[in-house]
Amino acid sequence: MKSQPLWWQSNTIYQIYPRSFQDSNDDGIGDLPGITQRLDYLQWLGIDAIWLSPIYPSPMADFGYDVADYANIDPIFGTLADFDLLLQETHARGMRLILDLVPNHTSDEHPWFVQARTARENAYRDWYIWRDAAPDGGPPNNWLSYFGGPAWTFDPATGQYYLHLFDPKQPDLNWRNPAVRQAIHDVMRFWLARGVDGFRIDVIWMLIKHPDLPDNPPDPAWTPAEKPQNRLAHVYDQQQPEVHNVIRELRTVADEFPDRVLIGEIYLPIEELVTYYGAQLDEVHLPYNFNLLKLKEWSAPAVRDLVERYERALPAGAWPNWVLGNHDQPRLATRVGQPLARLGQMLLLTLRGTPTLYYGDELAMEDVAIPAERVVDPQGIRAPGWGRDPERTPMQWDDTAGAGFTTGTPWLPLAPDSTRRNVALQREGSRTPLALVRRLLELRRSHAALTFGTYQTGPVDHAQIFAYWRNHGEERMLVLLNFGQEAVQLDLSAHGAQGHLLVSTLMDRAGTLDLATVSLRPYEGLLMVCLT
Ligand code: NOJ
């Protein structure tokens, strides 16, 4: 281990969903100049790196995850000049900027696909995945789109089906075609040469499919409580052995530039997830760890078990990371409730590894109920009830009509609590979720134990408490998290006489603690330095 961690090891990443962060031109949709205006806020909060969901020209069938031009900016978000200014202003504040790379599919309006669908002989035909109909005229196999319905759409002009693991307007690229690889590598170089600090790579584990495209078998673990489109096991449409070669090539391209990061979007169980670091740590630097995000039971034993399994599974030299929210999953405060959301932030910001924070979670924003007529997410349209609009609503800046986000009509409804839950109000309070996140980020930056100290479970054996050490050199930091509704008293005198409490999740106490009688209130988390 180097004495100085690399920036993407010590940094806290903040995900911005650009449509919803800050509107600067009153059209109700967030944009790049809006983000630039809010950089001072992010710096004040203590964020080091920003990841932007896609900002490229797009028909917005999947709100930018359907890219029609990889090397430009959608006019909704601004111009390349706006982007360059955002990048410059980000760097001027000592922060990093990470873009979203969407290499699994393009928009059906991308010139490559427009060409490909003109004729079977077209030079771009093989850039996508085309097959004849099954003998009954139906789709070539039984694969399902993640958004619902078949993963194939018939294209009458050339009489074949094309594959789309997501929306019909998102045809999958054929990663077995070297020309496709080359083209995406060039896209990476375009942005890396412009100065971006890395990429979060969309559905990276799906990039290459089984060459014969066999039917997927039913998933025996599926229950009707889950999305109907999840009823098949993803045996042939994702996680093929060849994907690791593809990722190694992406890494080689990133390594042409100094000090960049690749982060892979990967929803897989821990043991499979960690293979995406690469056998020689030569794939993505950070395979996104969504296991907390997907955790159903927020109890001390369940969280401890997860953290220990992850720590054990990490290959030697691999750097951990943790995520509590993103634009595809219900928000933290909605999943676990407000009291546990505070505990969640302490967990995220004190565990070993790079944390990613989703915009608005620092305010403990909640999912917003979207009336049926305002549902715009393609998944919400194709699989009613499974929409992702609720976690994508505008950032709540203040208590004005547009919440400080826009003076126009916001593209998604504002949260009904935006007059009570917003940055302006929470900045004034000393015990707010925002004050807590800011304090934790400040502590993360000022205590090496929190960034690159070791992790060790212990020393408490109590059903409601998850406790762990973060130690570095002489410094011994202890995190105590009470996941239960009962107050708990602990005798930790075996570990020293006194502790110096740095922060409680309730933000109402700090200072010296007698380790013989440490008390935690319901759902309280404590971060302390133990003095010997
Ligand atoms: C994962 C992205 O996070 C999600 O928002 C998108 O719909 C799919 N990939 C398809 O690009």
Coordinates of C-alpha atoms and ligand atoms in Angstrom, one line a residue:
M1 CA 0.0 0.0 0.0
K2 CA 1.3 3.4 -1.0
S3 CA 1.4 6.0 1.8
Q4 CA -0.7 8.4 -0.3
P5 CA -3.9 6.9 -1.7
L6 CA -4.8 7.5 -5.3
W7 CA -7.4 10.2 -5.8
W8 CA -10.2 7.7 -6.6
Q9 CA -9.3 5.8 -3.4
S10 CA -9.6 8.8 -1.0
N11 CA -12.3 10.7 -2.9
T12 CA -16.0 10.7 -2.2
I13 CA -17.9 10.5 -5.4
Y14 CA -21.2 12.4 -5.9
Q15 CA -23.6 11.3 -8.6
I16 CA -25.5 14.0 -10.4
Y17 CA -28.5 13.1 -12.5
P18 CA -28.1 16.2 -14.7
R19 CA -31.8 16.6 -15.6
S20 CA -32.6 17.1 -12.0
F21 CA -29.8 19.0 -10.4
Q22 CA -30.0 22.7 -11.5
D23 CA -31.9 24.3 -14.4
S24 CA -30.2 27.5 -15.7
N25 CA -32.5 28.3 -18.6
D26 CA -36.0 27.9 -17.2
D27 CA -37.0 24.9 -19.3
G28 CA -37.6 22.7 -16.3
I29 CA -34.7 20.4 -17.0
G30 CA -31.3 20.6 -15.3
D31 CA -28.2 21.5 -17.4
L32 CA -24.5 21.9 -17.4
P33 CA -24.4 25.6 -16.6
G34 CA -26.7 24.8 -13.7
I35 CA -24.2 22.2 -12.4
T36 CA -21.3 24.8 -12.8
Q37 CA -23.4 27.2 -10.7
R38 CA -23.7 24.6 -7.9
L39 CA -20.0 23.6 -7.7
D40 CA -19.4 25.9 -4.7
Y41 CA -22.1 24.0 -2.9
L42 CA -20.5 20.6 -3.6
Q43 CA -17.1 22.0 -2.5
W44 CA -18.7 23.4 0.7
L45 CA -20.2 19.9 1.3
G46 CA -16.8 18.3 0.9
I47 CA -17.3 16.3 -2.3
D48 CA -14.1 15.5 -4.2
A49 CA -15.4 13.9 -7.5
I50 CA -18.6 14.2 -9.5
W51 CA -20.1 11.6 -11.8
L52 CA -22.6 12.8 -14.3
S53 CA -25.2 10.5 -15.8
P54 CA -25.2 10.8 -19.6
I55 CA -25.2 14.3 -21.1
Y56 CA -24.7 13.3 -24.8
P57 CA -27.1 14.0 -27.6
S58 CA -30.0 11.7 -27.2
P59 CA -33.7 11.3 -28.1
M60 CA -34.1 10.7 -24.3
A61 CA -36.0 7.5 -24.6
D62 CA -34.0 6.4 -21.6
F63 CA -33.1 9.9 -20.6
G64 CA -29.6 9.9 -22.1
Y65 CA -28.8 6.2 -21.7
D66 CA -29.8 6.1 -25.4
V67 CA -26.8 7.9 -27.0
A68 CA -27.2 9.3 -30.5
D69 CA -23.7 10.9 -30.6
Y70 CA -20.9 9.9 -28.2
A71 CA -18.8 13.0 -28.8
N72 CA -21.1 15.9 -28.2
I73 CA -23.5 17.4 -25.6
D74 CA -27.3 17.3 -25.9
P75 CA -28.6 20.9 -26.4
I76 CA -30.9 20.3 -23.4
F77 CA -27.8 20.2 -21.3
G78 CA -25.8 22.8 -23.1
T79 CA -22.8 22.8 -25.5
L80 CA -19.3 21.5 -25.6
A81 CA -18.1 24.9 -24.4
D82 CA -20.4 24.6 -21.4
F83 CA -18.9 21.3 -20.7
D84 CA -15.3 22.6 -21.0
L85 CA -16.2 25.3 -18.6
L86 CA -17.7 22.9 -16.1
L87 CA -14.6 20.7 -16.3
Q88 CA -12.3 23.7 -15.9
E89 CA -14.3 25.0 -12.9
T90 CA -14.4 21.5 -11.3
H91 CA -10.7 21.1 -11.7
A92 CA -10.1 24.6 -10.4
R93 CA -11.8 23.6 -7.2
G94 CA -9.5 20.5 -6.9
M95 CA -12.4 18.2 -7.8
R96 CA -12.7 15.5 -10.5
L97 CA -15.2 14.9 -13.2
I98 CA -16.3 11.4 -14.2
L99 CA -18.5 10.8 -17.2
D100 CA -21.0 8.0 -17.9
L101 CA -19.9 5.7 -20.8
V102 CA -22.8 3.7 -22.4
P103 CA -21.1 1.1 -24.6
N104 CA -23.6 -1.7 -24.5
H105 CA -26.1 0.0 -26.8
T106 CA -26.7 3.1 -28.8
S107 CA -29.9 5.0 -29.6
D108 CA -31.7 3.7 -32.6
E109 CA -31.2 7.2 -33.9
H110 CA -27.4 6.9 -33.7
P111 CA -26.0 7.2 -37.3
W112 CA -24.5 3.7 -36.9
F113 CA -27.9 2.1 -36.3
V114 CA -29.6 4.3 -38.9
Q115 CA -27.1 2.9 -41.4
A116 CA -27.3 -0.7 -40.1
R117 CA -31.0 -0.9 -40.6
T118 CA -30.9 0.2 -44.2
A119 CA -29.8 -3.1 -45.7
R120 CA -28.4 -6.4 -44.6
E121 CA -25.3 -5.7 -46.6
N122 CA -24.7 -2.3 -45.0
A123 CA -21.2 -1.9 -43.5
Y124 CA -22.7 -1.1 -40.1
R125 CA -25.1 -4.1 -40.1
D126 CA -22.8 -6.2 -38.0
W127 CA -22.2 -3.5 -35.5
Y128 CA -25.5 -4.6 -34.0
I129 CA -27.1 -8.0 -33.3
W130 CA -29.5 -9.2 -36.0
R131 CA -31.2 -12.5 -36.3
D132 CA -33.9 -14.1 -38.5
A133 CA -37.3 -14.8 -36.9
A134 CA -37.9 -18.1 -35.1
P135 CA -39.8 -20.6 -37.3
D136 CA -43.1 -19.3 -35.9
G137 CA -42.2 -15.8 -37.0
G138 CA -41.6 -14.7 -33.4
P139 CA -38.4 -13.4 -31.8
P140 CA -35.2 -15.5 -32.3
N141 CA -35.0 -16.5 -28.6
N142 CA -36.8 -16.0 -25.3
W143 CA -34.7 -13.2 -23.9
L144 CA -36.5 -10.4 -22.1
S145 CA -35.8 -6.7 -22.0
Y146 CA -34.8 -5.4 -18.6
F147 CA -37.6 -2.9 -19.1
G148 CA -40.2 -5.6 -19.8
G149 CA -41.4 -7.4 -23.0
P150 CA -39.1 -9.2 -25.5
A151 CA -35.5 -8.2 -26.0
W152 CA -36.1 -8.3 -29.8
T153 CA -37.8 -5.9 -32.2
F154 CA -38.6 -6.8 -35.8
D155 CA -37.4 -4.4 -38.3
P156 CA -39.7 -4.7 -41.4
A157 CA -37.3 -3.0 -43.8
T158 CA -34.8 -5.7 -43.7
G159 CA -36.9 -8.5 -42.4
Q160 CA -34.9 -9.4 -39.3
Y161 CA -35.0 -8.8 -35.5
Y162 CA -32.5 -6.7 -33.6
L163 CA -31.5 -7.3 -30.0
H164 CA -32.1 -4.7 -27.3
L165 CA -31.5 -5.7 -23.7
F166 CA -33.3 -2.5 -22.7
D167 CA -35.7 -0.3 -24.7
P168 CA -36.4 -1.0 -28.4
K169 CA -34.9 2.4 -28.9
Q170 CA -31.6 1.1 -27.4
P171 CA -30.2 -1.5 -29.9
D172 CA -27.3 -3.5 -28.4
L173 CA -23.9 -3.1 -30.1
N174 CA -22.1 -6.3 -31.2
W175 CA -18.9 -6.3 -29.1
R176 CA -17.7 -9.3 -31.1
N177 CA -17.1 -6.9 -33.9
P178 CA -13.6 -5.3 -33.6
A179 CA -14.8 -2.2 -35.3
V180 CA -17.3 -1.6 -32.5
R181 CA -14.5 -2.0 -29.9
Q182 CA -12.3 0.5 -31.8
A183 CA -15.1 3.0 -32.1
I184 CA -15.9 3.0 -28.4
H185 CA -12.2 3.2 -27.6
D186 CA -12.0 6.3 -29.7
V187 CA -14.9 7.7 -27.8
M188 CA -13.1 7.2 -24.5
R189 CA -10.0 8.9 -26.0
F190 CA -12.0 11.8 -27.1
W191 CA -13.2 12.6 -23.6
L192 CA -10.0 11.6 -21.7
A193 CA -8.0 13.8 -24.0
R194 CA -10.4 16.6 -23.1
G195 CA -9.5 16.1 -19.5
V196 CA -12.2 14.0 -17.9
D197 CA -11.0 12.0 -15.0
G198 CA -12.7 8.7 -15.8
F199 CA -15.8 6.8 -16.7
R200 CA -18.6 5.0 -14.9
I201 CA -19.4 2.3 -17.5
D202 CA -23.0 1.3 -18.0
V203 CA -24.0 -2.4 -17.6
I204 CA -20.4 -3.4 -18.2
W205 CA -21.1 -7.1 -17.3
M206 CA -23.6 -7.4 -20.2
L207 CA -21.3 -6.1 -23.0
I208 CA -20.9 -9.4 -24.8
K209 CA -23.5 -12.2 -25.3
H210 CA -23.2 -15.9 -25.9
P211 CA -22.3 -16.3 -29.6
D212 CA -25.2 -18.7 -30.2
L213 CA -27.8 -16.7 -28.3
P214 CA -29.5 -19.7 -26.7
D215 CA -32.7 -19.4 -24.7
N216 CA -32.3 -18.4 -21.1
P217 CA -33.6 -20.9 -18.6
P218 CA -36.2 -19.9 -16.0
D219 CA -34.8 -18.5 -12.8
P220 CA -35.8 -20.9 -10.0
A221 CA -35.3 -18.1 -7.4
W222 CA -37.7 -15.7 -9.1
T223 CA -41.0 -14.9 -7.3
P224 CA -44.0 -12.9 -8.6
A225 CA -43.1 -10.1 -6.2
E226 CA -40.2 -9.3 -8.5
K227 CA -40.2 -7.7 -11.9
P228 CA -41.8 -10.0 -14.4
Q229 CA -38.9 -9.5 -16.7
N230 CA -36.6 -11.0 -14.1
R231 CA -38.2 -14.5 -14.4
L232 CA -35.4 -15.9 -16.6
A233 CA -31.9 -16.5 -15.4
H234 CA -29.3 -14.4 -17.2
V235 CA -27.2 -17.3 -18.3
Y236 CA -26.5 -16.3 -21.9
D237 CA -27.2 -12.6 -22.2
Q238 CA -24.6 -11.4 -19.6
Q239 CA -21.4 -12.3 -17.8
Q240 CA -19.9 -14.3 -20.6
P241 CA -16.2 -15.2 -20.1
E242 CA -15.1 -13.0 -23.0
V243 CA -16.4 -9.9 -21.2
H244 CA -13.2 -9.8 -19.2
N245 CA -11.1 -9.4 -22.4
V246 CA -13.3 -6.6 -23.5
I247 CA -12.9 -4.8 -20.1
R248 CA -9.1 -5.3 -20.1
E249 CA -9.0 -3.5 -23.5
L250 CA -11.1 -0.6 -22.0
R251 CA -8.6 -0.5 -19.2
T252 CA -5.7 -0.4 -21.6
V253 CA -7.2 2.6 -23.3
A254 CA -7.8 4.4 -19.9
D255 CA -4.2 3.7 -19.0
E256 CA -3.0 5.6 -22.0
F257 CA -3.8 8.7 -19.9
P258 CA -2.3 9.3 -16.4
D259 CA -4.4 8.9 -13.3
R260 CA -7.8 8.1 -14.7
V261 CA -10.5 5.8 -13.2
L262 CA -12.8 3.2 -14.6
I263 CA -15.9 2.3 -12.5
G264 CA -18.1 -0.6 -13.7
E265 CA -21.8 -0.7 -13.1
I266 CA -22.3 -4.3 -12.0
Y267 CA -25.2 -5.9 -10.2
L268 CA -23.8 -9.3 -9.1
P269 CA -23.3 -11.2 -5.9
I270 CA -20.0 -10.3 -4.1
E271 CA -18.0 -13.3 -5.2
E272 CA -18.8 -12.7 -8.9
L273 CA -18.5 -8.9 -8.6
V274 CA -14.9 -9.0 -7.4
T275 CA -13.8 -10.9 -10.5
Y276 CA -14.3 -7.6 -12.4
Y277 CA -11.2 -6.1 -10.7
G278 CA -9.4 -8.5 -13.1
A279 CA -7.0 -11.4 -12.3
Q280 CA -4.1 -8.9 -12.5
L281 CA -6.2 -6.0 -11.2
D282 CA -6.3 -5.1 -14.9
E283 CA -10.0 -4.5 -15.4
V284 CA -12.1 -1.8 -13.7
H285 CA -10.5 0.0 -10.8
L286 CA -13.9 0.0 -9.0
P287 CA -16.6 -2.6 -9.8
Y288 CA -19.5 -0.8 -8.2
N289 CA -20.6 -2.5 -5.0
F290 CA -24.4 -2.3 -4.9
N291 CA -24.8 -4.9 -2.1
L292 CA -25.8 -2.3 0.5
L293 CA -28.1 -0.7 -2.0
K294 CA -29.9 -4.0 -2.6
L295 CA -29.8 -5.2 1.0
K296 CA -33.3 -6.1 2.1
E297 CA -32.8 -6.3 5.9
W298 CA -31.2 -3.4 7.6
S299 CA -30.1 -5.0 10.8
A300 CA -26.7 -5.1 12.6
P301 CA -26.1 -8.8 11.8
A302 CA -27.1 -8.5 8.1
V303 CA -24.9 -5.4 7.5
R304 CA -22.0 -6.9 9.4
D305 CA -22.3 -10.1 7.5
L306 CA -22.3 -8.2 4.2
V307 CA -19.3 -6.0 5.1
E308 CA -17.3 -9.0 6.3
R309 CA -18.1 -11.1 3.2
Y310 CA -17.1 -8.2 1.0
E311 CA -13.8 -7.6 2.8
R312 CA -13.0 -11.3 2.7
A313 CA -13.8 -11.6 -1.0
L314 CA -11.7 -8.6 -2.2
P315 CA -8.6 -9.8 -4.1
A316 CA -5.3 -8.7 -2.8
G317 CA -4.6 -5.1 -3.7
A318 CA -8.2 -4.4 -4.8
W319 CA -9.7 -1.2 -3.5
P320 CA -13.2 -1.5 -2.0
N321 CA -16.2 0.8 -2.6
W322 CA -19.7 1.3 -1.3
V323 CA -22.9 2.8 -2.8
L324 CA -26.1 3.7 -1.0
G325 CA -28.1 5.3 -3.8
N326 CA -28.4 5.8 -7.5
H327 CA -30.9 6.8 -10.2
D328 CA -32.1 3.3 -10.7
Q329 CA -33.1 2.3 -7.1
P330 CA -35.5 3.7 -4.5
R331 CA -33.8 6.3 -2.3
L332 CA -32.0 5.4 0.9
A333 CA -34.5 7.3 3.2
T334 CA -37.4 5.6 1.5
R335 CA -35.8 2.1 1.7
V336 CA -34.8 2.2 5.3
G337 CA -36.7 5.2 6.9
Q338 CA -35.3 8.5 8.2
P339 CA -33.7 7.3 11.4
L340 CA -31.7 4.5 9.7
A341 CA -30.8 6.8 6.8
R342 CA -28.6 8.8 9.2
L343 CA -26.9 5.5 10.2
G344 CA -26.5 4.6 6.6
Q345 CA -24.6 7.8 5.9
M346 CA -22.3 7.1 8.8
L347 CA -21.7 3.6 7.5
L348 CA -21.1 4.8 3.9
L349 CA -18.6 7.4 5.0
T350 CA -16.7 5.3 7.6
L351 CA -16.4 2.0 5.8
R352 CA -13.1 1.2 4.1
G353 CA -13.4 2.1 0.4
T354 CA -14.5 4.8 -2.0
P355 CA -18.1 6.0 -1.2
T356 CA -20.5 7.2 -3.8
L357 CA -23.3 9.5 -2.7
Y358 CA -26.4 10.1 -4.8
Y359 CA -27.5 13.7 -5.2
G360 CA -30.1 14.7 -2.6
D361 CA -29.4 11.8 -0.2
E362 CA -27.4 14.3 1.8
L363 CA -30.8 15.9 2.6
A364 CA -32.3 12.5 3.1
M365 CA -34.6 13.2 0.2
E366 CA -37.3 10.6 -0.2
D367 CA -38.9 9.0 -3.3
V368 CA -41.7 11.0 -4.8
A369 CA -45.0 9.4 -5.7
I370 CA -45.5 10.0 -9.5
P371 CA -49.1 10.2 -10.7
A372 CA -49.7 7.7 -13.6
E373 CA -50.0 10.4 -16.2
R374 CA -46.6 11.9 -15.3
V375 CA -44.6 8.6 -15.5
V376 CA -41.9 9.1 -18.1
D377 CA -39.3 6.4 -17.3
P378 CA -39.4 3.7 -20.0
Q379 CA -39.3 1.0 -17.3
G380 CA -42.2 2.6 -15.5
I381 CA -44.1 2.7 -18.7
R382 CA -43.4 -0.9 -19.8
A383 CA -43.5 -2.4 -16.3
P384 CA -46.0 -0.4 -14.3
G385 CA -45.1 0.0 -10.7
W386 CA -41.4 -0.4 -11.4
G387 CA -40.6 3.1 -12.6
R388 CA -37.5 5.0 -11.5
D389 CA -39.0 8.5 -11.7
P390 CA -39.6 8.6 -7.9
E391 CA -35.8 8.7 -7.2
R392 CA -35.0 11.2 -10.0
T393 CA -37.0 14.2 -8.9
P394 CA -35.4 17.7 -8.8
M395 CA -32.9 18.6 -6.2
Q396 CA -34.4 20.6 -3.3
W397 CA -32.4 23.8 -2.9
D398 CA -34.8 26.1 -1.2
D399 CA -38.5 26.6 -0.3
T400 CA -39.5 28.7 -3.4
A401 CA -42.0 27.4 -5.9
G402 CA -39.5 25.6 -8.1
A403 CA -37.4 24.6 -5.0
G404 CA -34.5 26.7 -6.4
F405 CA -34.2 24.1 -9.1
T406 CA -36.1 25.9 -11.8
T407 CA -38.4 28.9 -12.4
G408 CA -40.1 26.8 -15.1
T409 CA -42.2 23.7 -14.9
P410 CA -40.0 20.9 -13.6
W411 CA -39.8 17.8 -15.8
L412 CA -40.7 15.6 -12.9
P413 CA -42.9 16.7 -9.9
L414 CA -41.1 18.3 -7.0
A415 CA -41.2 16.5 -3.7
P416 CA -44.1 17.6 -1.6
D417 CA -41.7 18.2 1.3
S418 CA -39.4 20.5 -0.7
T419 CA -40.4 23.5 1.4
R420 CA -39.3 21.7 4.5
R421 CA -36.5 19.6 3.2
N422 CA -34.0 21.6 1.3
V423 CA -30.4 22.8 1.2
A424 CA -31.1 26.4 2.4
L425 CA -32.9 25.2 5.6
Q426 CA -30.6 22.3 6.3
R427 CA -27.5 24.5 5.9
E428 CA -28.8 26.6 8.8
G429 CA -29.5 23.7 11.2
S430 CA -26.7 22.1 13.1
R431 CA -28.4 18.7 13.5
T432 CA -29.8 18.2 10.0
P433 CA -28.9 15.3 7.7
L434 CA -26.9 17.8 5.6
A435 CA -24.9 18.9 8.6
L436 CA -24.2 15.2 9.4
V437 CA -23.0 14.3 5.9
R438 CA -20.8 17.5 5.8
R439 CA -19.3 16.7 9.2
L440 CA -18.6 13.0 8.2
L441 CA -17.0 14.2 4.9
E442 CA -14.8 16.6 6.9
L443 CA -13.7 13.8 9.2
R444 CA -13.0 11.5 6.3
R445 CA -10.7 14.1 4.8
S446 CA -8.9 14.9 8.1
H447 CA -8.4 11.4 9.5
A448 CA -6.2 9.1 7.4
A449 CA -7.7 6.1 9.4
L450 CA -11.0 6.7 7.6
T451 CA -9.6 6.9 4.2
F452 CA -6.9 4.3 4.2
G453 CA -7.0 2.7 7.7
T454 CA -7.6 -1.0 8.1
Y455 CA -11.1 -2.4 8.7
Q456 CA -11.7 -4.8 11.6
T457 CA -15.1 -5.9 13.0
G458 CA -15.5 -5.6 16.7
P459 CA -15.4 -5.3 19.6
V460 CA -19.1 -5.4 20.5
D461 CA -21.2 -8.5 20.5
H462 CA -24.8 -7.2 20.7
A463 CA -27.7 -8.0 18.4
Q464 CA -28.5 -4.4 17.7
I465 CA -25.0 -3.1 17.3
F466 CA -22.6 -3.2 14.4
A467 CA -19.2 -2.0 15.6
Y468 CA -15.9 -1.8 13.7
W469 CA -12.4 -0.3 14.0
R470 CA -10.7 1.8 11.4
N471 CA -7.0 2.0 12.4
H472 CA -4.1 3.7 10.9
G473 CA -0.7 4.1 12.6
E474 CA -1.4 5.3 16.2
E475 CA -4.9 6.2 15.4
R476 CA -7.7 3.9 16.5
M477 CA -11.2 4.9 15.3
L478 CA -14.3 3.1 16.5
V479 CA -17.7 3.2 14.8
L480 CA -20.7 2.0 16.8
L481 CA -24.0 1.7 15.0
N482 CA -27.2 1.0 16.8
F483 CA -29.6 -0.5 14.3
G484 CA -32.3 -1.1 16.9
Q485 CA -35.1 0.9 18.5
E486 CA -33.8 0.3 22.0
A487 CA -31.2 2.3 23.8
V488 CA -28.0 0.3 24.5
Q489 CA -25.3 0.7 27.1
L490 CA -21.9 -0.8 26.5
D491 CA -18.8 -1.4 28.6
L492 CA -15.8 -0.9 26.3
S493 CA -13.3 -0.3 29.1
A494 CA -11.2 -3.2 27.8
H495 CA -10.3 -1.0 24.9
G496 CA -9.2 2.1 26.8
A497 CA -10.4 4.5 29.5
Q498 CA -11.7 7.3 27.3
G499 CA -12.9 7.9 23.8
H500 CA -13.1 11.2 22.0
L501 CA -16.5 11.3 20.3
L502 CA -16.1 13.1 17.0
V503 CA -19.7 12.9 15.9
S504 CA -23.1 11.3 16.7
T505 CA -25.6 10.7 13.9
L506 CA -28.0 12.8 15.9
M507 CA -25.5 15.7 15.8
D508 CA -26.1 16.8 19.4
R509 CA -23.0 15.6 21.2
A510 CA -19.2 15.3 20.9
G511 CA -16.3 15.3 23.3
T512 CA -14.9 12.9 25.9
L513 CA -16.6 9.6 26.6
D514 CA -16.0 7.2 29.4
L515 CA -15.5 3.9 27.6
A516 CA -16.9 2.0 30.6
T517 CA -20.4 3.4 30.1
V518 CA -21.0 4.2 26.4
S519 CA -24.6 4.7 25.7
L520 CA -26.3 4.7 22.3
R521 CA -29.8 6.0 21.8
P522 CA -32.2 4.2 19.4
Y523 CA -30.8 4.3 15.8
E524 CA -27.8 6.3 17.0
G525 CA -24.3 6.0 15.4
L526 CA -21.1 7.2 17.1
L527 CA -17.7 7.8 15.6
M528 CA -14.9 8.1 18.1
V529 CA -11.2 8.0 18.5
C530 CA -10.2 5.6 21.3
L531 CA -7.4 6.9 23.6
T532 CA -5.2 4.4 25.3
Ligands
NOJ1 C1 -28.1 1.2 -16.3 C2 -28.5 2.6 -16.1 O1 -28.1 3.0 -14.8 C3 -30.0 2.7 -16.3 O2 -30.5 4.0 -15.9 C4 -30.3 2.5 -17.7 O3 -31.7 2.5 -17.9 C5 -29.7 1.1 -18.2 N1 -28.4 0.9 -17.7 C6 -29.6 1.1 -19.7 O4 -28.6 1.9 -20.2

